[in-house]
Amino acid sequence: MAIKNIIFDWDGTLGMTLHLWLAGYQSGMDNQGHEFSETVLARDFFYEHDKGAKKYPHVDFTRLVSDAYNHLEQNLPNLKLYEGAAKTLGHLQSRGLNLALVTSSPRAIARRGMGVHNLEQYFRSLIGGDDGFGHKPHPAPFDETIQRLNASPEETLIIGDARTDILAGQAARTTTCLFTPESNKLFHDFEELGAIGADYTIDRLADLVDLI
């Protein structure tokens, strides 16, 4: 069945917010007098705070996350998009596809980031991490989005950069596409991601147009 709907992830897929978060965590560590490499920050602090808190009990995680959020909000006006993001969205919309976005970031932060590049015009639905539908890898945010679009999983593709995106898409019975740009290597092990079994893998957003 032809794809008629595409659900995008935000952080690490359209907006280069991972790089802002990294700078925010680095700033937060500096405020506490700690020194960690970018590799360690990305590996141990980005995705599983509970494990990081146990591994580094001397780090005040509540303060760290607060400082990182503050840094992100202050620097959102400088947010960059991944190459071809806006152009790809425009192409897909012009071809009649329904576009939506599901992010684990708070809705307000996602909307502010999207607003920097006027991206909201492309999306028929936006679900943020604080909208009450849970977080990926649970499929609930995707299930809700598909319902809002009056669509079916079989006609829907999700694209994201993380294992949680692909697992949630698989659980929602959609087609899945893993996004692996070179600039994301610091944040992900591409070999491990590949083992999850996404239906497609691309490293340029423009390649998505040829998949549909």
PDB file of C-alpha atoms in Angstrom, residues 5 32-33 35-37 40 44 49 52 56 58-59 69 93 122 127 188 193:
ATOM      1  CA  ASN A   5       1.292   9.921   5.823  1.00  0.00           C
ATOM      2  CA  GLN A  32      28.964  22.268  39.002  1.00  0.00           C
ATOM      3  CA  GLY A  33      32.716  22.135  38.461  1.00  0.00           C
ATOM      4  CA  GLU A  35      34.529  17.916  33.440  1.00  0.00           C
ATOM      5  CA  PHE A  36      33.221  15.321  30.992  1.00  0.00           C
ATOM      6  CA  SER A  37      34.048  14.766  27.338  1.00  0.00           C
ATOM      7  CA  VAL A  40      30.711  10.669  27.755  1.00  0.00           C
ATOM      8  CA  ASP A  44      25.745   8.570  29.738  1.00  0.00           C
ATOM      9  CA  HIS A  49      18.998   9.770  33.300  1.00  0.00           C
ATOM     10  CA  GLY A  52      23.522   8.214  34.652  1.00  0.00           C
ATOM     11  CA  TYR A  56      27.696   9.557  38.678  1.00  0.00           C
ATOM     12  CA  HIS A  58      28.238  13.284  42.620  1.00  0.00           C
ATOM     13  CA  VAL A  59      26.354  15.044  39.800  1.00  0.00           C
ATOM     14  CA  TYR A  69      16.943  23.471  29.493  1.00  0.00           C
ATOM     15  CA  GLN A  93       3.515  18.453   1.241  1.00  0.00           C
ATOM     16  CA  TYR A 122       3.873  21.789   7.044  1.00  0.00           C
ATOM     17  CA  ILE A 127       2.347  15.844  19.770  1.00  0.00           C
ATOM     18  CA  HIS A 188      24.287   7.156  18.365  1.00  0.00           C
ATOM     19  CA  LEU A 193      20.619   1.161  15.497  1.00  0.00           C
TER      20      LEU A 193
END
